Amino acid sequence: MKLFWKQNVGTNFKNEIVEHNDLVFVCSDTLKVYESDGDFYWEFKTDTPVTTTAFATDNTVIIGCEDGRIIGVDISTHLASWEIESNGKIAQGICGADDYCYIANSAGTLLKLVPDTGKKVFQTMLDAPLSFGPVLSEHGLIIGDDDGNLYGLNSEDGSSRWKSPIAGSRIGGILLHENKVFFGSYDNKVYCVETENGEKLWETRVNGWIEKTPVVVRDKLFVKIRETMLTSFNPETGENLWSKETQPSSSELLVCDDIIYFGDNRRLSSISSSYIIQQYFEFSEEQITSISLIGNKIYLGLSVGFSDIGRIACMIPDGSIRVNPQVVEETVSTTDENPEITITVTNTKDDIWDRKVEIGLLTEQKWLTIDKPTFTLEGGQSQTIKISINPFFPGIVGKNNAKISIIQVSKKPRHIRPEDETSIDDNKANEYVIELPLVITIDDPIAPKLCMDINDVDLGYVSTYGYQRIPIQLSNCGGRTLELTLTPIAYPRWLTVSHSKISIEPGETAKVYIGVTGSKTEPEAGYKCDFQGALKVETNTGEVNTILCKTRCLGIPLPTTISLKIGSADVIMNSVSKTFEPPSYINDGRTMVPLRLIAEAFFTSVDWDGNTKTITIRGCDTVVNFKVGDVSVHLLDENGEQTIQIDTPPEIKDGRTFIPIRAVSDILGGNISWDGPTKTVGIVYNP
């Protein structure tokens, strides 16, 4: 889309814009009317702001105000032809069908009127305030109130067909689709309801309130959550399909063919039903507050920064630029001389609008060079572009998915009423972007190639203050120089490598040393497992290999000492006080402790399977399986698998799992002591 015209309209507004018989009706602080080319025509002033979207017939335009007045304005005389007082703020939307219109207000009143005369056909009182107008289905009127009730009413006389207390809070705009209504609520849920009887078909919780009307495109439901999230659902089941974060905007969603347009702060963005970003138009200083589609035009309500100035913008289709081919698939070799591809860009529009356009091409890929990054096209003109490929750029040998962005810059006409406050001219450029996909395969018959026959390295044992290293060999099996970057990865940083960068000529082998520094392993008391690390090997062809490394530190581990008092959550572990809730207790003469204490005391990992009520304790070389209520224990260690019996099984107390400390200590190799007078258990674990 490109900007056709723009006008000041007074204050900010969120109502949709209406075009009827080549007149454009805008409701903000007053009713303002423009000609379809953007020229101001006339204005009808009201005492309070207009809260509805205008409803226009050939003779009359109807508006509703904040003070509860409903006014019919004669389009030919620009004067009020009738006026009705209601007792509440008029709801945002006016529903019209079969020469009638339906209007709701914050007092819970729903009215059916004859537009040209204002004659009341019926007036119905509902149970709560109404913030949105009704929708008309084949079964009658559907409307939701601010207490979360959904109503099915007879459209002839307003009588009730059904009432459903569906939502827990205010209901937002309602979408009618295939005898179902879809809507969101301030209770953070999306709903689907049958129109005939009000039966709820499904509901789905989301992460924010919903005010705006959903839309359906290609059997997908789209909902705007808060003002910052666009979410897609399966309309049959309510399943969440995907979500997209957007910038804040109070505008509704707009559908044109298979494309959804939405306000994205200062951008008019669009997205396809399959979640493919199409295009956008960005304003320099205004935020989008409403979106309306009329014919081949999109009308936007705009607010100017943090001021109270409101504007209207008219957008029209652009899309005059085409590129051929639409997808580039090419294979080149490193032995080719100056490989390149060509594309053709054409300005297909040749009429009175924007004959001359400026074109810019750009790419994020540094291995592509565009010979004409900017140029100008007259209407009907074409330009052939050469795109050069650097096949020696690091890491691109093989298949590469890239893209070229073709950007059309068009100047626009501009209309701002001279008596209103002027603004910065944001018609500097309307960027219409075409993304050209490139699939470039680079074939290198003499590429360098890393050959190594080692995937892991055991550095063995190292003393606390010692250092040792072992050599590994890396070879180049390719036809060009192999560049390697070697990066040791370990925490703490105990792993080293003798060379961080090396070059290997074709057919040659290089030796590097992997080392371990004992003092940097920093083992804790009780730790007896391997220290795990890796050496990352990156090549100039983009290949990445990993050599796993491990070591153990002699002189460590130190013993772990634990002192715990029965009934107390405080535990002394290696002279450090820790808290384990709930506290330990004695059951049938055996001390029961919480699972988390086992993990820290014996340097193990502890897993709990709630379905089978099984506890799995994993040490360096040992796996032990306990089961709640069972005295049989399954043990897997260096001696193989076996089943042993314990005298007290694990149990669940107050929703927590406890395990006998003596049984665990005996299996993992700890020593238990008991001080009867103080009811204190001592544990020494010496790995």
XYZ file of C-alpha atoms in Angstrom:
687
model
C 0.000 0.000 0.000
C 1.042 3.616 -0.521
C -0.245 6.851 0.980
C -2.829 8.574 -1.249
C -3.858 11.436 1.030
C -3.875 12.487 4.668
C -5.875 15.035 6.675
C -6.134 16.391 10.203
C -9.499 15.512 11.817
C -9.248 17.091 15.266
C -8.678 14.778 18.228
C -7.596 11.143 18.440
C -10.193 8.480 17.651
C -10.487 4.666 17.439
C -13.672 4.409 15.347
C -13.635 2.866 11.906
C -13.964 5.160 8.878
C -16.914 4.892 6.480
C -17.110 5.799 2.773
C -20.530 6.069 1.098
C -21.389 7.666 -2.258
C -17.846 9.097 -2.586
C -18.038 10.753 0.847
C -15.769 9.779 3.734
C -17.288 9.980 7.248
C -14.957 10.257 10.275
C -16.144 10.281 13.902
C -13.791 11.828 16.461
C -14.629 14.841 18.635
C -17.224 15.692 15.949
C -18.466 14.225 12.650
C -16.219 15.305 9.753
C -16.918 14.579 6.104
C -14.352 14.483 3.281
C -14.535 13.924 -0.425
C -12.965 10.675 -1.637
C -9.890 12.523 -2.965
C -9.133 13.879 0.534
C -10.617 17.393 0.323
C -12.527 18.544 3.407
C -16.269 18.911 2.695
C -18.321 19.676 5.831
C -18.544 19.124 9.598
C -21.313 18.467 12.115
C -20.362 19.592 15.627
C -21.574 17.748 18.734
C -21.505 18.688 22.429
C -19.565 15.565 23.414
C -17.242 13.262 21.416
C -18.756 10.831 18.921
C -18.243 7.283 20.231
C -19.570 5.266 17.280
C -18.532 4.494 13.766
C -20.786 6.440 11.404
C -23.719 4.590 9.795
C -24.590 6.104 6.413
C -27.576 5.729 4.080
C -28.200 7.677 0.893
C -29.920 10.439 2.888
C -28.768 10.224 6.495
C -25.651 9.535 8.521
C -26.229 8.288 12.090
C -23.815 8.902 14.958
C -23.877 8.134 18.687
C -22.283 10.363 21.344
C -20.667 9.995 24.732
C -23.573 11.825 26.408
C -26.064 9.211 25.140
C -27.536 11.144 22.204
C -28.196 9.399 18.883
C -28.306 11.851 15.982
C -29.418 11.473 12.375
C -27.671 14.081 10.197
C -29.098 14.972 6.797
C -26.292 14.500 4.237
C -27.645 17.148 1.846
C -28.295 19.940 4.377
C -25.547 18.945 6.909
C -28.099 19.535 9.709
C -29.659 17.211 12.285
C -32.896 15.705 10.955
C -33.709 13.840 14.169
C -32.269 13.200 17.641
C -32.906 10.622 20.392
C -31.819 10.826 24.035
C -30.644 7.591 25.651
C -29.405 7.131 29.205
C -25.869 5.930 28.525
C -22.774 6.292 26.387
C -23.413 4.877 22.919
C -21.506 1.665 22.179
C -18.827 1.680 19.516
C -20.466 -0.200 16.603
C -23.796 0.309 14.820
C -25.273 -2.777 13.153
C -27.414 -2.249 10.058
C -29.528 -4.560 7.886
C -32.822 -4.507 5.924
C -33.337 -0.719 6.235
C -32.890 -0.776 10.025
C -30.043 -0.119 12.406
C -29.316 -1.486 15.902
C -27.619 0.658 18.558
C -26.555 -0.193 22.142
C -25.406 1.898 25.126
C -23.686 1.704 28.510
C -27.049 1.558 30.337
C -27.690 -1.859 28.790
C -30.224 -0.522 26.264
C -30.521 -1.975 22.758
C -32.552 0.024 20.193
C -33.796 -0.751 16.694
C -34.306 2.391 14.587
C -35.380 3.468 11.123
C -32.244 5.367 9.927
C -33.858 8.168 7.921
C -36.522 9.071 10.532
C -35.123 7.872 13.876
C -38.371 6.001 14.589
C -37.971 3.390 17.334
C -39.009 -0.108 16.314
C -38.152 -1.532 19.738
C -36.132 -0.741 22.868
C -34.835 -3.647 24.982
C -33.120 -3.456 28.377
C -30.378 -6.009 29.035
C -28.706 -6.800 32.348
C -25.366 -4.955 32.069
C -23.612 -2.155 30.134
C -22.996 -2.734 26.426
C -19.681 -1.560 24.958
C -20.096 -3.043 21.460
C -23.000 -3.198 19.062
C -24.701 -6.466 18.065
C -24.182 -8.715 15.059
C -27.061 -10.097 13.003
C -27.213 -13.839 12.283
C -29.856 -15.914 10.503
C -31.206 -16.749 13.964
C -31.414 -13.136 15.149
C -29.277 -10.608 16.995
C -26.201 -11.630 19.039
C -24.745 -9.202 21.591
C -22.436 -9.431 24.624
C -22.435 -7.230 27.729
C -19.777 -5.993 30.138
C -20.603 -8.675 32.733
C -19.738 -11.504 30.334
C -23.282 -12.445 29.290
C -24.049 -13.350 25.682
C -27.597 -12.818 24.378
C -29.556 -14.188 21.446
C -32.430 -11.804 20.627
C -35.267 -11.717 18.150
C -34.322 -9.092 15.545
C -37.988 -8.188 14.932
C -39.042 -7.170 18.439
C -35.913 -7.545 20.650
C -37.388 -10.362 22.713
C -34.994 -12.849 24.284
C -34.311 -16.176 22.579
C -31.556 -17.231 24.976
C -29.025 -15.849 27.434
C -25.700 -17.494 28.310
C -23.384 -16.362 31.147
C -20.366 -17.319 29.038
C -17.438 -15.132 30.083
C -16.146 -13.960 33.418
C -15.802 -10.323 32.372
C -16.554 -7.797 29.626
C -17.080 -9.269 26.147
C -15.200 -7.675 23.237
C -16.175 -7.385 19.583
C -18.110 -10.362 18.161
C -17.390 -12.173 14.880
C -20.149 -14.166 13.159
C -18.850 -17.037 11.004
C -20.698 -20.140 9.755
C -23.471 -20.025 12.411
C -20.912 -19.555 15.162
C -19.823 -16.479 17.068
C -16.216 -15.935 18.102
C -15.166 -13.344 20.659
C -12.685 -12.589 23.391
C -13.163 -11.184 26.847
C -11.389 -9.281 29.572
C -11.203 -12.607 31.455
C -8.250 -13.568 29.159
C -10.184 -16.160 27.153
C -11.335 -16.739 23.568
C -14.788 -18.288 23.057
C -16.745 -20.067 20.317
C -20.542 -20.230 20.717
C -23.375 -21.697 18.646
C -25.668 -18.888 17.374
C -28.931 -20.861 17.469
C -28.985 -21.699 21.177
C -25.953 -20.009 22.797
C -24.202 -23.295 23.533
C -20.492 -22.850 24.262
C -18.473 -25.015 21.853
C -15.019 -24.258 23.253
C -12.973 -21.757 25.212
C -9.219 -21.155 25.243
C -7.195 -19.218 27.814
C -4.647 -16.692 26.525
C -2.123 -14.392 28.177
C -4.057 -11.147 28.135
C -7.397 -9.375 27.798
C -9.201 -9.210 24.456
C -11.271 -6.257 23.280
C -11.005 -6.344 19.488
C -13.133 -8.353 17.052
C -11.569 -11.625 15.790
C -11.316 -12.429 12.078
C -11.299 -15.707 10.106
C -9.024 -16.277 7.092
C -8.632 -19.612 5.280
C -10.164 -21.639 8.136
C -7.969 -19.980 10.750
C -9.170 -17.712 13.544
C -7.068 -14.627 14.346
C -7.345 -12.717 17.625
C -5.631 -9.566 18.870
C -4.617 -10.055 22.521
C -4.120 -6.931 24.606
C -2.814 -4.521 21.972
C 0.525 -6.290 21.429
C -0.105 -9.887 20.296
C -1.581 -11.428 17.135
C -2.570 -15.081 17.703
C -3.975 -17.737 15.349
C -6.349 -20.516 16.471
C -8.098 -23.527 14.955
C -11.735 -22.310 14.840
C -13.069 -25.847 15.263
C -11.114 -26.756 18.411
C -9.601 -23.549 19.809
C -6.063 -24.954 19.455
C -3.415 -22.206 19.497
C -1.500 -22.390 16.177
C 0.988 -19.511 16.492
C 1.499 -16.069 18.007
C 3.298 -12.967 16.819
C 4.401 -10.066 19.014
C 3.450 -6.658 17.590
C 3.956 -3.073 18.638
C 1.052 -1.522 20.598
C -1.954 -0.340 18.568
C -5.625 0.116 19.465
C -6.802 -0.725 15.917
C -8.977 -3.671 14.919
C -7.773 -6.393 12.533
C -8.606 -5.997 8.840
C -8.894 -8.782 6.238
C -8.439 -8.325 2.479
C -8.398 -11.569 0.461
C -5.936 -13.810 2.343
C -4.042 -10.942 3.979
C -4.538 -9.566 7.492
C -3.663 -5.910 8.021
C -2.976 -4.657 11.544
C -1.665 -1.607 13.346
C 1.913 -2.064 14.528
C 2.553 1.210 16.383
C 3.603 3.537 13.513
C 3.391 0.760 10.916
C 0.579 -0.621 8.843
C 1.750 -4.237 8.708
C 0.273 -7.198 6.869
C 0.636 -10.929 7.277
C -0.740 -13.958 5.435
C -2.806 -16.685 7.086
C 0.234 -18.963 6.825
C 2.319 -16.514 8.914
C 4.288 -14.962 6.032
C 5.055 -11.273 6.456
C 3.880 -9.448 3.322
C 4.712 -5.744 3.539
C 4.310 -2.645 5.660
C 4.023 1.120 5.488
C 5.580 3.211 8.262
C 4.600 6.699 9.364
C 7.228 9.046 10.750
C 5.306 10.406 13.744
C 1.799 8.907 13.947
C 0.491 5.748 15.595
C -2.340 3.744 13.983
C -5.603 3.733 15.985
C -8.123 2.287 13.492
C -8.187 0.440 10.142
C -11.053 0.318 7.611
C -11.305 -1.294 4.163
C -13.538 0.315 1.520
C -13.238 -0.888 -2.064
C -9.571 -0.809 -3.017
C -8.691 1.687 -0.270
C -7.565 1.281 3.303
C -8.436 4.144 5.656
C -6.379 4.619 8.807
C -7.085 6.573 11.953
C -3.872 8.130 13.293
C -2.733 9.805 16.500
C 0.185 12.231 16.460
C 2.811 11.216 19.023
C 1.791 12.122 22.576
C -0.485 14.985 21.443
C -4.281 14.875 21.107
C -4.135 15.479 17.345
C -5.992 12.953 15.226
C -5.556 12.318 11.508
C -7.019 10.207 8.728
C -4.864 8.580 6.040
C -6.073 6.989 2.803
C -3.915 4.146 1.459
C -4.195 2.711 -2.064
C -2.595 -0.348 -3.673
C 0.888 -0.026 -5.087
C 2.712 -3.129 -6.285
C 3.906 -1.668 -9.586
C 7.347 -3.283 -9.296
C 7.883 -6.852 -10.472
C 11.042 -8.963 -10.518
C 11.925 -11.834 -12.857
C 12.681 -14.564 -12.011
C 10.706 -14.722 -8.769
C 13.062 -17.368 -7.321
C 16.726 -17.829 -8.282
C 18.271 -21.311 -8.146
C 21.869 -21.503 -9.336
C 24.910 -23.776 -8.938
C 28.418 -22.332 -9.361
C 31.897 -23.748 -8.828
C 34.978 -22.290 -7.209
C 36.710 -22.964 -10.523
C 34.274 -20.648 -12.411
C 35.639 -17.285 -13.501
C 33.630 -14.419 -11.937
C 30.345 -16.323 -11.383
C 27.211 -14.155 -11.456
C 23.432 -14.256 -11.844
C 21.054 -11.750 -13.488
C 17.571 -10.518 -12.558
C 15.216 -8.071 -14.246
C 13.232 -5.413 -12.353
C 10.229 -3.848 -14.154
C 7.936 -0.922 -13.379
C 4.661 -2.427 -14.637
C 2.590 0.686 -13.901
C 2.304 3.182 -16.752
C -0.453 5.632 -15.845
C -0.896 9.067 -14.315
C 0.171 7.852 -10.845
C 3.823 7.555 -9.827
C 5.247 6.836 -13.264
C 8.803 7.308 -12.041
C 9.987 5.196 -9.104
C 13.311 4.893 -7.356
C 14.589 1.356 -6.779
C 17.109 0.117 -4.243
C 18.539 -3.399 -3.977
C 20.301 -4.742 -0.925
C 21.355 -8.031 0.641
C 22.660 -9.095 4.029
C 25.004 -11.663 2.455
C 28.555 -10.341 2.180
C 29.427 -12.865 -0.542
C 26.945 -11.239 -2.957
C 27.681 -7.962 -4.795
C 24.990 -5.972 -6.686
C 26.255 -3.966 -9.683
C 23.397 -1.383 -9.602
C 22.237 -1.014 -5.984
C 20.085 2.050 -6.884
C 18.390 3.196 -10.092
C 15.245 4.907 -11.401
C 12.515 3.395 -13.609
C 9.959 5.259 -15.694
C 6.551 3.666 -16.218
C 6.897 0.444 -18.213
C 10.709 0.431 -18.007
C 12.897 -2.554 -17.041
C 16.453 -2.840 -15.687
C 18.729 -5.903 -15.746
C 20.864 -6.340 -12.634
C 24.010 -8.435 -12.257
C 24.675 -10.060 -8.897
C 28.237 -11.353 -8.458
C 29.060 -14.351 -6.248
C 32.274 -14.763 -4.275
C 32.644 -18.585 -4.077
C 35.711 -18.300 -1.812
C 33.852 -16.547 1.015
C 34.330 -18.631 4.202
C 31.601 -21.122 5.005
C 29.443 -20.929 1.858
C 30.507 -24.151 0.102
C 27.327 -26.202 -0.327
C 23.696 -25.054 -0.493
C 22.941 -21.478 0.634
C 19.529 -19.875 1.163
C 19.800 -16.119 0.753
C 17.632 -13.235 -0.423
C 17.736 -9.911 -2.253
C 15.448 -7.088 -1.070
C 14.085 -4.942 -3.917
C 12.759 -1.705 -2.418
C 10.510 0.693 -4.355
C 10.490 4.308 -3.149
C 7.519 6.394 -4.356
C 6.682 10.028 -3.675
C 3.076 10.687 -2.560
C 0.639 13.585 -2.752
C -0.132 15.190 0.573
C -3.165 17.071 1.931
C -3.169 18.707 5.373
C -5.735 21.374 6.128
C -3.811 24.681 6.324
C -5.880 25.970 9.259
C -4.929 22.925 11.361
C -1.661 22.260 13.097
C 0.861 21.079 10.498
C 3.304 18.226 10.934
C 6.559 16.879 9.581
C 6.088 15.642 6.004
C 6.260 11.873 6.379
C 5.726 11.293 2.650
C 9.474 11.157 2.180
C 9.284 7.522 1.052
C 6.858 4.667 0.903
C 8.936 1.504 0.881
C 7.366 -1.344 -1.051
C 9.602 -4.380 -0.547
C 9.855 -7.538 -2.653
C 11.943 -10.353 -1.218
C 13.698 -12.372 -3.937
C 14.694 -15.826 -2.625
C 18.081 -17.134 -3.764
C 19.178 -20.764 -3.575
C 22.881 -20.751 -4.460
C 24.858 -23.993 -4.374
C 28.658 -23.613 -4.273
C 30.572 -26.620 -5.585
C 34.260 -26.758 -4.607
C 36.029 -29.758 -6.181
C 39.302 -28.944 -4.420
C 37.982 -27.726 -1.075
C 40.052 -28.244 2.086
C 38.829 -31.123 4.237
C 39.504 -31.970 7.862
C 40.348 -35.606 8.568
C 40.712 -36.879 12.141
C 40.166 -40.275 13.729
C 39.515 -39.047 17.260
C 36.155 -38.107 18.774
C 36.961 -38.118 22.484
C 40.015 -37.809 24.711
C 40.538 -39.189 28.219
C 43.178 -37.004 29.861
C 43.346 -39.421 32.796
C 44.129 -38.402 36.367
C 45.849 -35.149 37.292
C 46.988 -34.017 40.756
C 45.560 -30.936 42.362
C 48.685 -28.928 41.529
C 49.737 -30.840 38.410
C 49.519 -30.346 34.653
C 49.560 -32.856 31.850
C 48.799 -32.974 28.132
C 48.370 -35.455 25.302
C 48.839 -34.965 21.542
C 46.208 -35.370 18.812
C 46.699 -35.299 15.048
C 44.626 -33.353 12.515
C 45.040 -33.840 8.732
C 44.008 -32.011 5.554
C 42.558 -34.453 3.035
C 41.422 -31.715 0.609
C 43.015 -29.747 -2.195
C 43.440 -26.300 -0.594
C 44.881 -24.882 2.611
C 42.868 -25.847 5.672
C 42.461 -23.141 8.329
C 41.492 -24.354 11.819
C 40.294 -22.495 14.896
C 40.596 -24.514 18.122
C 38.545 -23.461 21.143
C 38.629 -25.332 24.486
C 35.257 -25.384 26.250
C 35.180 -26.346 29.935
C 33.875 -25.012 33.222
C 35.861 -24.270 35.252
C 38.518 -23.377 32.634
C 40.773 -26.376 33.228
C 41.091 -27.356 29.548
C 43.828 -25.847 27.313
C 45.102 -26.303 23.753
C 48.609 -25.592 22.450
C 47.439 -23.695 19.321
C 44.268 -21.669 18.891
C 44.750 -21.304 15.113
C 46.669 -23.514 12.678
C 47.038 -23.872 8.893
C 47.482 -27.278 7.254
C 48.510 -27.637 3.641
C 46.935 -30.346 1.425
C 48.099 -33.855 2.363
C 49.835 -32.708 5.568
C 49.186 -33.451 9.257
C 49.506 -31.157 12.275
C 50.015 -32.122 15.912
C 48.392 -30.167 18.732
C 48.371 -30.802 22.469
C 45.296 -30.855 24.709
C 46.146 -30.108 28.347
C 44.558 -30.109 31.777
C 45.531 -27.921 34.762
C 44.661 -29.645 38.041
C 44.406 -26.514 40.145
C 41.718 -25.091 37.841
C 39.349 -28.043 38.155
C 38.138 -26.605 41.511
C 36.450 -29.773 42.796
C 34.213 -29.548 45.854
C 34.391 -31.793 48.866
C 32.847 -35.136 48.001
C 33.137 -34.767 44.202
C 34.599 -37.871 42.554
C 33.182 -37.749 39.010
C 34.811 -36.867 35.718
C 35.284 -33.249 34.715
C 33.733 -32.947 31.251
C 34.869 -30.534 28.533
C 35.257 -30.278 24.780
C 37.587 -28.947 22.102
C 35.660 -27.208 19.300
C 37.394 -27.432 15.911
C 36.123 -24.995 13.241
C 37.349 -25.003 9.624
C 37.436 -22.326 6.942
C 34.782 -24.351 5.060
C 32.254 -23.778 7.842
C 32.562 -27.295 9.264
C 32.442 -27.619 13.063
C 33.690 -30.706 14.927
C 33.742 -31.403 18.653
C 36.261 -33.552 20.533
C 34.923 -34.545 23.954
C 37.472 -34.367 26.799
C 37.403 -35.650 30.379
C 39.720 -35.863 33.399
C 39.720 -36.696 37.118
C 41.610 -34.891 39.836
C 43.816 -36.886 42.298
C 44.053 -35.695 45.921
C 40.401 -34.754 45.790
C 37.668 -35.494 46.735
C 37.612 -34.483 50.372
C 35.136 -36.178 52.685
C 31.690 -34.728 53.143
C 30.545 -34.369 56.753
C 26.896 -33.873 57.700
C 25.182 -33.301 61.024
C 21.394 -33.204 61.256
C 19.052 -33.110 64.220
C 15.792 -35.019 64.096
C 12.830 -32.637 63.762
C 14.995 -29.688 62.688
C 15.230 -28.320 59.132
C 18.765 -26.976 59.831
C 21.598 -29.229 58.591
C 25.361 -28.624 58.987
C 27.143 -29.725 55.787
C 30.942 -29.264 55.653
C 30.650 -26.635 58.420
C 28.041 -24.692 56.438
C 24.474 -24.381 57.731
C 21.741 -25.292 55.228
C 17.980 -25.661 55.452
C 16.062 -28.684 54.161
C 12.263 -28.525 54.416
C 10.447 -30.504 55.647
C 12.707 -31.694 58.491
C 13.898 -35.250 59.056
C 12.009 -37.588 61.366
C 12.229 -41.149 62.800
C 9.957 -43.926 61.573
C 10.146 -47.316 63.270
C 13.673 -46.593 64.479
C 14.976 -45.377 61.087
C 15.891 -41.794 60.204
C 13.955 -40.517 57.163
C 15.339 -37.519 55.231
C 14.034 -35.472 52.238
C 15.299 -36.368 48.764
C 17.129 -33.070 48.174
C 19.461 -33.731 51.112
C 20.575 -36.990 49.436
C 21.550 -35.159 46.232
C 23.763 -32.636 48.032
C 25.240 -35.014 50.581
C 26.358 -37.707 48.120
C 26.914 -35.573 44.991
C 24.223 -37.365 43.038
C 21.244 -36.422 40.889
C 17.840 -37.456 42.176
C 14.782 -38.015 39.926
C 11.196 -38.659 41.000
C 8.609 -40.467 38.822
C 5.184 -39.631 40.218
C 3.400 -42.214 38.079
C 5.384 -45.205 39.371
C 6.445 -43.511 42.642
C 10.047 -44.428 41.858
C 13.146 -42.603 43.120
C 16.279 -42.812 40.934
C 19.631 -41.774 42.452
C 22.513 -41.399 39.979
C 26.126 -41.152 41.078
C 29.264 -41.167 38.944
C 29.309 -44.954 38.572
C 26.110 -45.982 40.359
C 22.364 -45.950 39.635
C 19.983 -46.866 42.483
C 16.185 -47.264 42.139
C 13.960 -47.042 45.240
C 10.160 -47.322 45.211
C 7.785 -45.821 47.752
C 6.443 -48.551 50.032
C 8.843 -51.215 48.653
C 11.884 -52.667 50.498
C 13.410 -54.024 47.253
C 16.107 -51.773 45.747
C 17.545 -52.129 42.241
C 21.297 -51.345 42.049
C 23.485 -50.879 38.950
C 27.229 -50.298 39.488
C 30.622 -51.538 38.257
C 29.706 -55.013 39.576
C 26.612 -55.230 37.367
C 22.917 -55.297 38.282
C 21.493 -56.652 41.510
C 18.461 -56.378 43.795
C 18.982 -55.821 47.515
C 16.599 -55.576 50.437
C 16.344 -52.712 52.934
C 14.471 -52.806 56.234
C 12.506 -49.536 55.835
C 10.955 -48.416 52.501
C 10.686 -44.812 51.270
C 7.412 -43.097 52.069
C 5.407 -39.965 51.327
C 4.546 -37.642 54.188
C 2.688 -34.327 53.868
C 3.049 -34.530 50.092
C 6.867 -34.916 50.253
C 9.019 -38.009 49.616
C 11.330 -39.225 52.386
C 13.979 -41.934 52.158
C 15.893 -43.897 54.870
C 19.337 -42.292 55.165
C 21.064 -45.451 56.453
C 19.987 -47.503 53.426
C 21.265 -44.849 51.011
C 24.487 -44.397 52.975
C 25.201 -48.138 53.040
C 24.685 -48.425 49.284
C 26.717 -45.326 48.337
C 29.479 -45.902 50.893
C 28.823 -43.446 53.705
C 29.268 -43.933 57.485
C 26.405 -43.198 59.917
C 26.668 -42.254 63.611
C 23.889 -41.598 66.129
C 23.898 -39.429 69.243
C 20.861 -40.511 71.264
C 20.736 -37.721 73.905
C 20.735 -34.968 71.244
C 18.933 -37.000 68.592
C 21.657 -36.059 66.107
C 22.666 -38.100 63.071
C 26.243 -37.775 61.764
C 27.196 -38.797 58.216
C 30.695 -39.015 56.751
C 30.906 -39.650 53.010
C 34.469 -40.329 51.828
C 34.327 -41.110 48.080
